[in-house]
XYZ file of C-alpha atoms in Angstrom:
761
model
C 36.294 -14.107 -54.182
C 34.619 -14.825 -57.185
C 35.686 -18.237 -57.128
C 34.143 -18.973 -53.290
C 31.846 -21.925 -53.612
C 28.338 -22.081 -52.281
C 29.477 -23.420 -48.935
C 30.938 -20.225 -48.011
C 29.288 -18.262 -45.273
C 27.797 -15.070 -45.472
C 27.163 -11.478 -42.970
C 26.344 -8.130 -44.473
C 24.944 -4.880 -42.748
C 23.534 -1.811 -44.327
C 25.954 0.124 -47.234
C 25.035 2.473 -49.419
C 22.485 1.275 -52.113
C 25.503 1.005 -54.911
C 28.042 -0.648 -52.170
C 25.570 -2.732 -50.902
C 24.967 -4.347 -55.055
C 28.963 -5.277 -55.551
C 29.436 -6.586 -52.293
C 26.555 -9.476 -51.815
C 29.613 -11.980 -51.175
C 31.095 -10.038 -48.368
C 31.143 -9.754 -44.618
C 30.437 -5.957 -44.038
C 31.959 -3.601 -41.252
C 31.452 0.578 -41.430
C 34.229 -0.461 -37.914
C 36.644 3.053 -38.823
C 40.040 2.355 -37.792
C 40.792 3.127 -33.698
C 36.377 3.840 -33.099
C 33.559 1.067 -32.378
C 30.824 3.364 -34.363
C 28.894 0.870 -36.623
C 25.425 0.233 -37.633
C 25.209 -3.463 -37.202
C 22.343 -6.011 -38.245
C 23.986 -9.577 -37.969
C 27.067 -11.179 -36.631
C 28.620 -8.218 -34.586
C 30.912 -9.762 -32.404
C 32.739 -11.273 -35.316
C 33.073 -8.060 -37.136
C 34.095 -7.054 -33.430
C 36.767 -9.124 -33.151
C 38.269 -8.943 -36.955
C 38.583 -5.278 -36.840
C 40.177 -4.684 -33.250
C 42.522 -7.994 -33.927
C 43.616 -6.127 -37.292
C 43.604 -2.229 -35.309
C 46.296 -4.054 -32.657
C 48.382 -6.017 -34.976
C 48.254 -3.037 -37.347
C 49.714 -0.238 -34.181
C 53.097 -2.147 -34.506
C 53.438 -1.163 -37.726
C 52.951 2.456 -37.341
C 56.796 3.557 -36.753
C 56.389 2.824 -41.233
C 54.245 6.008 -40.536
C 56.115 7.989 -38.524
C 59.279 7.676 -40.295
C 57.148 8.510 -43.282
C 55.408 11.241 -41.847
C 59.051 12.980 -40.825
C 60.166 12.470 -43.883
C 57.779 14.893 -45.846
C 60.155 14.781 -49.423
C 60.588 11.498 -49.608
C 58.267 9.480 -52.233
C 56.193 6.343 -51.729
C 55.503 3.396 -54.347
C 51.864 3.498 -55.599
C 49.506 0.736 -55.145
C 48.842 -1.408 -58.012
C 47.252 -4.780 -58.872
C 49.795 -7.652 -58.353
C 51.137 -6.173 -55.453
C 51.925 -8.805 -52.952
C 52.449 -8.496 -49.062
C 53.494 -11.449 -46.523
C 50.185 -10.024 -44.005
C 46.895 -8.243 -44.002
C 48.759 -5.772 -41.521
C 51.497 -4.800 -43.867
C 49.323 -4.060 -46.763
C 46.902 -2.179 -44.410
C 49.983 -0.398 -43.119
C 51.247 -0.029 -46.895
C 47.752 1.698 -47.816
C 47.734 3.818 -45.142
C 50.946 5.072 -45.696
C 49.816 5.836 -48.960
C 46.720 7.691 -48.167
C 49.123 9.757 -45.118
C 50.979 11.150 -47.969
C 48.822 11.953 -50.439
C 46.323 13.806 -48.172
C 43.374 11.248 -47.379
C 41.719 8.465 -44.975
C 41.461 5.196 -45.066
C 38.887 2.359 -43.243
C 38.086 -1.080 -43.588
C 34.654 -0.917 -45.454
C 34.271 -5.017 -45.523
C 36.195 -8.243 -44.852
C 35.401 -11.916 -46.497
C 35.298 -15.256 -44.263
C 36.069 -18.504 -45.765
C 33.960 -21.422 -43.858
C 36.219 -23.982 -45.452
C 38.964 -22.299 -43.631
C 37.530 -21.980 -40.151
C 36.044 -18.618 -40.946
C 39.587 -16.899 -41.419
C 39.808 -13.990 -42.986
C 40.758 -14.534 -46.639
C 39.951 -10.852 -48.539
C 39.915 -7.290 -47.535
C 38.436 -4.459 -48.916
C 39.729 -1.098 -48.023
C 38.063 2.315 -48.900
C 38.466 5.953 -48.559
C 37.043 7.663 -45.083
C 34.454 9.139 -47.492
C 33.263 6.415 -49.718
C 29.565 5.929 -49.016
C 26.508 8.600 -47.743
C 25.820 9.885 -44.889
C 22.658 8.387 -43.035
C 20.797 10.517 -40.250
C 20.333 8.861 -36.672
C 16.726 8.945 -35.656
C 16.205 11.622 -33.171
C 18.341 14.290 -34.643
C 15.974 16.076 -36.588
C 14.501 19.208 -34.938
C 10.921 19.102 -33.106
C 11.866 15.097 -32.437
C 11.326 13.808 -29.496
C 13.938 12.049 -27.271
C 17.846 12.992 -26.567
C 19.036 15.505 -28.730
C 22.378 14.018 -30.905
C 25.362 16.233 -31.398
C 25.534 17.677 -34.310
C 28.008 16.097 -36.804
C 30.060 17.418 -39.307
C 28.861 15.162 -43.220
C 31.991 13.496 -44.845
C 31.015 11.478 -46.578
C 30.678 12.108 -50.747
C 30.209 8.884 -52.492
C 34.249 8.695 -53.290
C 35.116 5.410 -54.902
C 38.717 5.026 -53.812
C 39.906 1.841 -52.871
C 42.028 -0.813 -52.675
C 40.908 -4.645 -52.298
C 43.464 -7.446 -51.495
C 43.073 -11.216 -50.927
C 45.077 -14.329 -49.643
C 46.746 -16.283 -52.446
C 48.058 -20.262 -52.064
C 51.362 -19.639 -50.234
C 49.613 -17.238 -47.566
C 50.445 -14.007 -48.562
C 48.416 -11.166 -49.994
C 47.991 -9.237 -53.106
C 45.962 -6.398 -54.922
C 42.767 -6.766 -56.792
C 41.392 -4.087 -57.452
C 42.865 0.332 -57.107
C 40.927 3.030 -57.562
C 43.211 6.053 -57.530
C 40.264 9.194 -58.280
C 38.923 10.758 -55.492
C 35.549 13.176 -55.665
C 37.017 15.514 -53.189
C 39.609 17.918 -52.264
C 42.958 16.134 -50.598
C 45.105 17.593 -47.611
C 48.155 16.960 -48.368
C 49.458 18.848 -45.950
C 51.309 16.967 -43.128
C 50.532 19.292 -40.265
C 46.645 18.772 -41.251
C 46.665 15.144 -42.571
C 47.376 14.111 -39.082
C 44.284 14.683 -37.852
C 42.539 11.940 -40.164
C 41.344 8.928 -37.789
C 43.317 6.267 -39.561
C 46.529 8.276 -39.340
C 45.916 8.904 -35.366
C 47.581 6.648 -33.288
C 49.940 6.189 -29.833
C 52.986 4.544 -29.917
C 53.850 1.931 -27.010
C 56.598 4.597 -25.859
C 54.304 7.730 -25.890
C 51.701 5.323 -23.502
C 54.361 4.781 -21.201
C 55.045 8.111 -20.391
C 51.440 9.506 -20.501
C 50.710 6.465 -18.052
C 53.556 7.836 -15.610
C 52.530 11.392 -16.099
C 48.772 10.452 -15.611
C 49.985 8.980 -12.452
C 51.448 12.030 -11.127
C 48.398 13.689 -11.373
C 49.323 15.882 -14.180
C 46.247 16.913 -16.203
C 45.579 16.084 -19.962
C 46.100 19.723 -21.228
C 49.817 19.471 -19.685
C 50.328 16.286 -20.643
C 49.962 16.980 -24.611
C 51.991 20.448 -23.853
C 54.846 18.429 -22.467
C 54.635 15.543 -25.189
C 54.196 18.429 -27.944
C 57.520 19.539 -26.706
C 58.926 16.536 -26.008
C 59.056 15.527 -29.927
C 59.906 18.603 -31.384
C 56.645 20.496 -31.947
C 52.784 19.419 -31.785
C 53.289 19.170 -35.262
C 55.426 15.670 -34.832
C 52.249 14.162 -32.764
C 49.854 11.824 -34.468
C 46.702 11.945 -31.902
C 44.336 14.154 -30.560
C 43.428 15.591 -26.996
C 40.422 13.527 -26.781
C 42.725 10.771 -28.043
C 44.669 11.162 -25.216
C 42.118 11.630 -22.536
C 41.000 8.077 -23.940
C 44.136 6.601 -22.983
C 44.480 8.178 -19.350
C 40.774 7.030 -18.508
C 41.694 3.236 -20.618
C 43.015 2.265 -16.565
C 39.814 3.365 -14.543
C 37.766 1.237 -17.228
C 39.791 -1.567 -16.495
C 38.538 -1.381 -12.603
C 35.211 -1.591 -13.441
C 33.429 -4.366 -10.829
C 37.106 -4.863 -9.440
C 37.933 -1.825 -8.318
C 37.652 -2.748 -4.443
C 39.586 -6.243 -5.026
C 41.961 -4.663 -6.615
C 42.458 -1.985 -3.211
C 42.722 -5.482 -1.136
C 45.611 -6.812 -2.908
C 47.379 -3.394 -3.112
C 46.856 -3.542 0.764
C 48.517 -6.698 0.805
C 51.539 -5.619 -1.225
C 51.947 -2.524 1.617
C 51.599 -4.821 4.187
C 53.706 -7.650 2.554
C 56.488 -4.286 2.983
C 55.278 -2.946 6.163
C 54.357 -4.962 8.734
C 52.310 -2.130 10.484
C 50.376 -1.695 7.968
C 46.886 -2.331 9.306
C 43.686 -1.587 7.048
C 39.849 -3.358 7.788
C 36.882 -3.822 5.199
C 33.656 -4.018 5.971
C 31.008 -5.523 3.937
C 26.987 -5.979 3.396
C 25.271 -8.559 2.899
C 24.982 -7.988 -0.810
C 29.193 -8.558 -0.496
C 29.277 -4.962 -1.454
C 32.350 -2.579 0.027
C 30.565 -0.245 2.985
C 33.660 0.950 4.690
C 36.846 1.124 4.021
C 40.108 2.316 6.650
C 43.795 2.013 6.232
C 46.874 3.416 7.698
C 50.013 2.652 7.385
C 53.121 1.818 10.249
C 54.829 5.158 10.677
C 51.287 6.726 11.094
C 51.132 4.127 13.673
C 54.475 4.892 15.495
C 53.949 8.438 15.155
C 50.558 8.169 16.922
C 52.744 6.802 20.270
C 54.109 10.955 20.043
C 52.082 12.766 19.158
C 48.557 11.391 19.548
C 47.082 13.315 21.972
C 45.031 15.661 19.611
C 43.169 14.696 16.534
C 40.945 16.365 14.515
C 38.340 14.352 12.461
C 36.652 15.796 9.341
C 34.786 14.781 6.270
C 34.632 15.832 2.460
C 33.170 14.747 -0.721
C 33.523 14.884 -4.102
C 37.067 12.778 -4.386
C 35.747 9.536 -5.226
C 33.649 8.866 -8.132
C 31.357 6.810 -5.561
C 30.415 10.145 -3.844
C 32.443 8.026 -0.695
C 32.833 10.420 2.286
C 36.456 11.262 2.631
C 37.045 10.587 6.611
C 41.177 10.915 7.913
C 42.213 10.997 11.470
C 44.474 14.191 11.442
C 47.411 15.452 14.257
C 50.064 17.216 14.353
C 54.098 16.260 15.201
C 56.849 18.152 16.924
C 57.293 21.023 13.512
C 53.630 21.825 14.296
C 52.952 19.759 10.199
C 50.253 17.814 9.502
C 50.378 14.232 10.373
C 47.716 11.349 8.953
C 46.264 9.254 12.338
C 45.049 6.632 9.603
C 41.628 7.655 6.999
C 38.928 5.750 5.847
C 36.213 5.713 2.796
C 32.858 5.345 4.263
C 29.180 4.778 2.830
C 27.118 7.321 4.680
C 27.702 9.300 8.184
C 25.219 8.047 10.671
C 26.497 6.951 13.866
C 26.671 3.224 13.162
C 28.992 3.561 10.650
C 31.477 6.298 12.719
C 31.087 4.005 15.646
C 32.923 0.934 13.108
C 35.025 3.131 12.379
C 36.204 4.645 15.869
C 36.576 1.074 17.378
C 38.493 -0.042 13.995
C 40.992 2.769 14.197
C 41.120 2.278 18.135
C 42.159 -1.600 17.612
C 45.071 0.092 14.725
C 46.134 2.553 17.419
C 46.438 -0.103 20.322
C 43.717 1.018 21.749
C 45.461 4.137 22.930
C 42.727 6.718 23.048
C 42.909 10.115 22.552
C 42.794 12.611 25.003
C 41.374 15.589 22.995
C 39.644 15.571 19.719
C 38.184 18.162 17.549
C 35.078 18.146 14.690
C 31.958 19.687 13.641
C 28.785 19.927 15.240
C 27.361 16.561 13.026
C 25.397 15.383 16.006
C 25.964 11.167 14.271
C 29.655 12.225 15.077
C 29.349 13.501 18.566
C 27.113 9.903 19.650
C 29.738 7.607 18.367
C 32.434 9.809 20.034
C 30.779 8.829 23.144
C 30.300 5.645 22.963
C 33.905 4.950 21.882
C 36.047 7.541 23.645
C 34.042 7.879 26.802
C 36.935 9.355 28.590
C 38.578 11.969 25.277
C 37.511 15.694 25.454
C 35.284 16.521 22.674
C 35.442 19.600 21.028
C 33.362 20.659 18.264
C 34.806 22.820 15.601
C 34.837 26.875 16.795
C 34.959 28.345 13.064
C 32.085 25.712 12.535
C 30.242 26.798 15.114
C 30.720 30.722 14.222
C 29.869 30.206 10.019
C 26.373 28.876 11.404
C 26.311 31.815 14.100
C 26.534 34.604 10.358
C 23.988 32.507 8.964
C 21.635 33.174 11.786
C 22.834 36.858 12.830
C 23.110 38.750 9.431
C 20.225 40.547 10.139
C 21.528 41.217 13.818
C 25.594 42.314 12.447
C 23.691 44.914 9.995
C 20.951 46.346 12.335
C 22.375 46.126 15.620
C 25.808 47.942 16.164
C 28.532 46.633 18.469
C 26.723 43.094 18.719
C 28.836 41.401 16.188
C 32.250 43.074 18.485
C 30.601 41.776 21.750
C 29.716 38.251 20.687
C 33.140 37.691 19.291
C 35.105 39.767 23.050
C 32.204 37.678 24.654
C 34.136 34.195 22.835
C 37.577 35.161 22.347
C 38.301 37.555 25.579
C 36.781 35.758 28.438
C 39.662 33.367 30.347
C 37.108 31.842 32.265
C 33.893 29.708 32.215
C 32.803 32.543 34.616
C 33.804 35.072 33.132
C 32.090 33.946 29.647
C 28.842 32.834 31.289
C 28.340 36.585 32.641
C 29.621 37.886 29.670
C 27.186 36.149 27.172
C 24.565 37.159 29.882
C 25.109 40.693 29.583
C 25.645 41.273 25.841
C 22.148 38.840 25.483
C 20.316 41.745 28.167
C 21.735 44.921 26.275
C 20.384 43.635 22.921
C 17.707 42.055 23.846
C 18.304 38.825 22.727
C 16.026 36.731 25.366
C 13.833 35.268 22.749
C 16.653 34.047 19.895
C 16.040 31.005 19.067
C 20.389 30.763 17.754
C 21.573 32.442 21.055
C 19.540 29.870 22.859
C 20.685 26.866 20.945
C 24.665 28.331 21.189
C 23.654 28.571 24.816
C 22.789 25.342 25.636
C 25.695 23.903 23.758
C 28.033 26.230 24.828
C 29.997 23.124 26.888
C 30.839 22.066 23.566
C 32.306 24.752 21.405
C 32.755 27.756 24.201
C 37.320 27.686 24.293
C 36.696 29.098 27.879
C 35.659 25.997 28.560
C 39.031 24.251 27.348
C 41.471 26.314 28.648
C 42.855 23.412 30.963
C 43.232 20.846 28.460
C 45.600 19.937 26.152
C 44.290 20.792 22.148
C 48.055 21.863 20.389
C 46.766 25.521 20.371
C 44.062 24.330 17.929
C 40.319 25.432 18.691
C 39.042 24.538 14.901
C 39.360 21.658 12.207
C 41.446 23.764 9.934
C 43.866 20.691 9.855
C 41.441 18.544 8.226
C 40.040 20.983 6.427
C 43.368 21.788 5.025
C 44.395 18.208 4.255
C 40.878 17.471 2.790
C 41.397 21.133 0.263
C 45.128 19.253 -0.633
C 43.358 15.656 -1.077
C 41.361 17.336 -3.855
C 44.430 18.360 -5.827
C 45.009 14.863 -6.353
C 42.080 13.613 -6.645
C 38.454 14.532 -7.881
C 35.407 12.564 -8.233
C 35.513 10.273 -10.942
C 38.765 8.606 -9.012
C 38.194 5.129 -8.549
C 39.074 3.683 -5.170
C 41.976 2.119 -6.088
C 43.621 5.439 -7.475
C 42.527 7.586 -4.690
C 44.170 4.833 -1.969
C 47.483 5.132 -4.474
C 47.604 8.994 -4.924
C 46.776 9.057 -1.252
C 49.664 7.261 -0.902
C 52.085 9.670 -2.723
C 50.292 12.337 -1.107
C 51.191 10.473 2.403
C 55.102 10.412 1.124
C 55.094 14.115 0.451
C 53.929 14.817 4.024
C 56.743 12.305 5.097
C 59.320 14.413 2.707
C 58.370 17.184 4.786
C 58.822 16.146 7.888
C 62.271 14.688 7.101
C 63.165 17.814 5.915
C 62.560 19.593 9.154
C 64.175 16.921 10.847
C 67.089 17.612 8.928
C 67.053 21.448 9.058
C 66.237 21.285 12.845
C 69.441 19.421 13.503
C 71.485 21.066 10.374
C 71.647 24.174 12.271
C 70.509 27.009 14.574
C 68.247 29.472 14.459
C 68.637 32.879 15.232
C 68.268 34.833 18.996
C 66.159 37.566 19.443
C 67.997 38.159 22.490
C 70.742 37.170 24.765
C 68.804 35.563 27.426
C 69.799 32.571 29.125
C 65.575 31.244 28.529
C 65.433 32.029 24.750
C 69.439 30.050 24.367
C 67.770 26.973 26.407
C 64.464 27.590 23.952
C 66.410 27.443 21.178
C 68.560 23.872 22.199
C 65.098 22.186 23.413
C 62.808 22.754 20.847
C 62.147 22.296 16.935
C 62.588 25.384 14.832
C 58.794 25.973 14.386
C 58.667 25.702 18.001
C 61.163 28.291 19.057
C 59.480 30.631 16.532
C 56.352 30.294 18.847
C 58.693 30.573 22.132
C 60.542 33.507 20.566
C 57.229 35.434 19.571
C 55.974 34.936 23.082
C 59.436 36.604 24.348
C 58.998 39.115 22.339
C 55.479 39.727 23.306
C 56.987 40.356 26.950
C 57.876 43.609 26.597
C 54.104 44.622 25.801
C 53.555 43.908 29.511
C 54.686 45.189 33.206
C 54.365 43.162 36.045
C 53.142 44.060 39.725
C 53.607 41.723 43.442
C 50.280 41.717 44.755
C 51.550 38.702 46.951
C 55.202 38.304 48.097
C 57.145 35.888 45.904
C 53.707 34.666 45.573
C 52.066 36.230 43.366
C 52.068 38.732 40.427
C 49.628 41.279 38.355
C 50.836 41.442 34.394
C 49.177 44.183 33.050
C 49.534 45.706 28.529
C 51.978 48.785 29.212
C 49.739 51.902 29.039
C 50.561 53.394 25.570
C 50.826 57.492 25.659
C 50.042 57.520 21.388
C 47.045 55.710 22.505
C 46.044 55.564 25.825
C 42.665 54.423 24.996
C 44.028 50.936 24.011
C 42.155 47.781 25.680
C 44.623 46.860 28.522
C 44.408 43.177 29.819
C 45.134 42.257 32.790
C 46.112 38.734 34.312
C 47.600 36.788 37.247
C 50.826 35.031 37.553
C 51.117 32.600 41.090
C 54.479 31.800 41.649
C 55.955 28.561 43.527
C 59.372 29.317 43.959
C 60.553 26.246 45.915
C 58.995 23.740 43.248
C 59.514 25.695 40.402
C 55.791 25.830 39.239
C 54.436 29.338 37.797
C 50.636 29.315 36.272
C 48.725 32.331 34.767
C 45.476 32.644 34.773
C 45.537 32.926 30.733
C 46.374 29.114 30.523
C 48.245 28.811 27.435
C 50.580 26.077 28.368
C 47.857 23.939 29.397
C 46.370 24.733 26.291
C 48.827 25.192 23.681
C 52.010 23.330 25.583
C 54.104 27.127 25.598
C 54.674 29.441 28.191
C 52.803 32.478 27.836
C 54.798 35.833 27.490
C 52.979 36.464 31.197
C 55.004 33.756 32.900
C 57.953 34.835 30.794
C 57.790 38.554 31.844
C 57.689 37.345 35.372
C 60.452 35.079 35.224
C 62.882 37.883 33.487
C 61.716 39.915 36.960
C 61.565 37.866 39.444
C 65.863 36.579 38.106
C 64.853 33.217 36.810
C 66.858 32.293 34.081
C 66.297 29.252 33.188
C 62.643 27.580 32.010
C 61.851 24.601 34.517
C 62.160 21.023 32.818
C 58.228 20.418 33.429
C 57.232 23.657 31.449
C 59.058 22.179 27.940
C 56.403 19.500 26.880
C 58.358 16.750 24.718
C 55.955 16.737 22.184
C 57.339 20.107 21.077
C 61.501 19.026 21.188
C 64.097 17.701 19.290
C 63.445 14.585 21.242
C 60.089 14.133 20.631
C 60.353 10.535 18.974
C 63.225 9.914 21.121
C 62.962 7.043 23.632
C 59.264 6.983 23.471
C 58.452 3.819 21.814
C 57.019 0.933 23.958
C 58.276 -2.567 24.682
C 54.537 -3.651 23.962
C 54.862 -1.657 20.260
C 58.614 -3.071 19.284
C 56.787 -7.016 20.147
C 54.349 -6.298 17.847
C 56.681 -5.906 15.113
C 59.490 -8.411 15.834
C 58.823 -10.399 13.384
C 59.107 -7.156 10.437
C 62.275 -7.106 8.358
C 60.890 -3.745 7.134
C 63.239 -0.310 7.385
C 60.278 0.757 10.260
C 60.747 -2.089 12.135
C 63.960 -1.918 12.221
C 64.891 1.544 12.805
C 61.952 0.865 16.061
C 64.046 -2.302 17.329
C 67.492 0.425 17.407
C 65.723 2.457 18.977
C 64.129 0.506 21.872
C 67.654 -1.222 22.294
C 69.658 1.694 21.950
C 67.540 3.327 24.953
C 68.674 0.223 26.865
C 72.560 0.481 25.954
C 72.449 4.247 27.159
C 71.518 3.111 30.722
C 73.835 0.725 30.654
C 76.802 2.688 29.431
C 75.627 5.155 31.765
C 75.500 2.883 35.247
C 78.720 0.958 33.886
C 80.606 4.151 33.898
C 80.126 4.827 37.275
C 82.919 2.795 38.774
C 85.594 0.617 38.000
C 83.907 -2.464 39.422
C 81.127 -1.049 37.617
C 82.661 -1.012 34.372
C 84.286 -4.589 34.534
C 81.197 -6.160 35.141
C 79.514 -4.445 31.950
C 81.828 -5.615 29.596
C 81.949 -9.423 31.051
C 78.288 -9.305 30.836
C 78.450 -6.880 27.400
C 80.655 -9.738 25.985
C 78.299 -13.235 27.147
C 74.955 -11.102 25.655
C 76.949 -10.242 22.115
C 78.254 -14.312 22.386
C 74.557 -15.263 23.152
C 72.845 -12.868 20.338
C 74.994 -14.220 18.071
C 74.901 -18.200 18.328
C 70.852 -16.998 18.116
C 70.778 -15.249 14.671
C 72.934 -18.009 13.478
C 70.596 -20.788 15.035
C 67.617 -18.780 13.648
C 68.857 -17.673 10.079
C 67.042 -20.822 8.470
C 63.533 -20.374 9.669
C 63.444 -16.632 9.967
C 61.450 -15.933 6.586
C 58.390 -18.796 7.817
C 58.283 -17.022 11.099
C 57.728 -13.671 9.484
C 55.184 -14.938 6.851
C 53.518 -17.160 9.863
C 53.143 -13.803 12.071
C 52.092 -11.194 9.791
C 49.128 -9.241 10.442
C 45.646 -10.646 9.625
C 44.015 -8.234 7.749
C 40.568 -7.438 9.082
C 37.733 -7.984 6.729
C 34.121 -8.018 8.295
C 32.284 -10.651 6.184
C 33.295 -13.648 4.530
C 36.668 -13.261 2.290
C 34.660 -13.454 -0.866
C 35.222 -11.245 -4.161
C 34.248 -7.672 -2.912
C 31.762 -6.269 -5.168
C 32.275 -2.357 -6.048
C 29.557 -0.245 -4.019
C 27.427 1.777 -5.061
C 26.985 5.675 -4.847
C 26.687 6.970 -1.812
C 24.100 9.662 -0.957
C 25.229 11.529 1.584
C 23.617 14.774 3.380
C 26.752 17.160 2.299
C 27.413 15.705 -1.272
C 26.204 18.136 -3.810
C 23.329 17.326 -6.047
C 24.248 16.063 -9.311
C 23.427 18.287 -12.658
C 22.465 16.415 -16.040
C 24.469 17.646 -18.408
C 22.898 19.465 -21.020
C 23.951 19.497 -24.475
C 23.806 22.842 -26.848
C 20.230 22.000 -28.546
C 18.816 22.610 -24.683
C 20.829 25.411 -23.830
């Protein structure tokens, strides 16, 4: 460095006064290893490049430090002038290992670039991390204006310990200066010296393990505990929780600006594997993502079987853009919640809901749901009326009663019996006429004619009162509880800091877990028989037909039938079913129902209308069936969607044709299912006589030969056809680089609270 000529370039930054005098010919950089917090006046870009490249290269040599940290009794060579190294990384690692064994930390204080050698770094000064003196930053003093600064511990003591290395002729490096003495206490204990900044690092294997655990939504605290156990104790880990947190958040930082584009690419990968996968993206005039919808192939097929009832609700705090998460939820034959698609939307206006419902309807091949349950959002109601004009729309009863509780809190506490009468009127009214009579009686009894909320509930009664929906199948649901449950589960996987890409990938894992539960329920239904409560042929028939979950519901109704007794009102056609009076509790409320019977057509109808609403026979009907010696359930009262065969033989040929070009497992399974159904018809008809048997065999042999010839002829071009007929994703707007969306401001979003530093608390 002393021989450097005047043509060399010099860039400088502020050091303490004494160091600045010694380093007139050096480029100074206060980058500590692994951290970019420096005070730089000029040429900061070059300094960062050198500091970062040196640190990244040194990461590959940290195994030496690990070996020395675990071999506590091993000795290490002391630096001395003239010692040579093959490159600067080896020199840095040597001094860092020496510092670790002797209880101090190092940092890169300055470097020198030679202009004649194309700004190649030819000299480097490594110092103790306590070199120099602390310089307070503006705004940190008491009484000063501005944002209060975090209180920092003073660590600079003006220590002179250092090691300088320079490049020599053969490209190797040598030590030119070494000062050993420190003016502070050294921390030689390995369990404590590992906290020094230059000794903190995460190995490549540890990074891969951390990434894997983070993708499974495991918290940093749990990951830290796992890594400590994996490495044989916390003393063998050379990083702190903050380092681990930074490593976890690094993947999110990479998505800044390309979050939505990365998500779309991920959707296209899923679509290549699942030909029924569907997604749609709406962008605004600035090419920013407005609304995003997606659904996988298995959910689209499930909708064909269980899409009669859908619940829809939105939730918040699931992504960093504050986008409302809007899932479509249904119920399968095991009474489990299943997804019928989901979306991230910008706002909750009628136009947004219209776009979402129309897109969802397109994904479902134009099949409208028979019933839908939502909250009382007026924009949602308006969109449903436009897109689903023939669908029965019901507002969630839980939301209605929650609002009623807010408005009636004073009445609940001052009018004794009002709450019980209100709940009895809502829950126990069987018909609309009965509900209206009970409501009018209640209003008159408590003098609520002028109560505003009573009037609002009465005017909107057709949207929420259970008595108006007993003739419509709702799968025994009157609230959006399933949507609320799914929303609660989703917040276990994601939070308000989650990117859209991570949200989608985490949602895919949650979806797979739901499928796994459904497959397990299928296995348990086919793998064994549920226990019987009685020896009634009705119960045996129900066990053989229904899935386990539905059989348990049926068995509950059968058991409840013992609470009732029937009396004949009209011979063989009309019966009255009443609660058996308990002699111990004679004051118990007695409920009566009427059951009409048509023996010829095997039609049995109860005034409670449970079968229409839930798809299972009620206890009142079962009581009458047992009394009139009807020992089998008529087949038209065994709803297929609740049976073990709910997913068999119901796939339309239109749906099969839509996936005929796909080679994914779901598409092949669907084709096998459709062909099996046709083959069963051939087998049944062909076995009727010997002549039909010979005809079936002859035609079957010819058909098999034709199919084999077709497959061989089309084998070469099949891949091209598959690629050509893959569904094209729907993107409303130009297929350009989609920008990440701004943060949404929705009515249900929590107001953000500014973080207050300790100085303001």
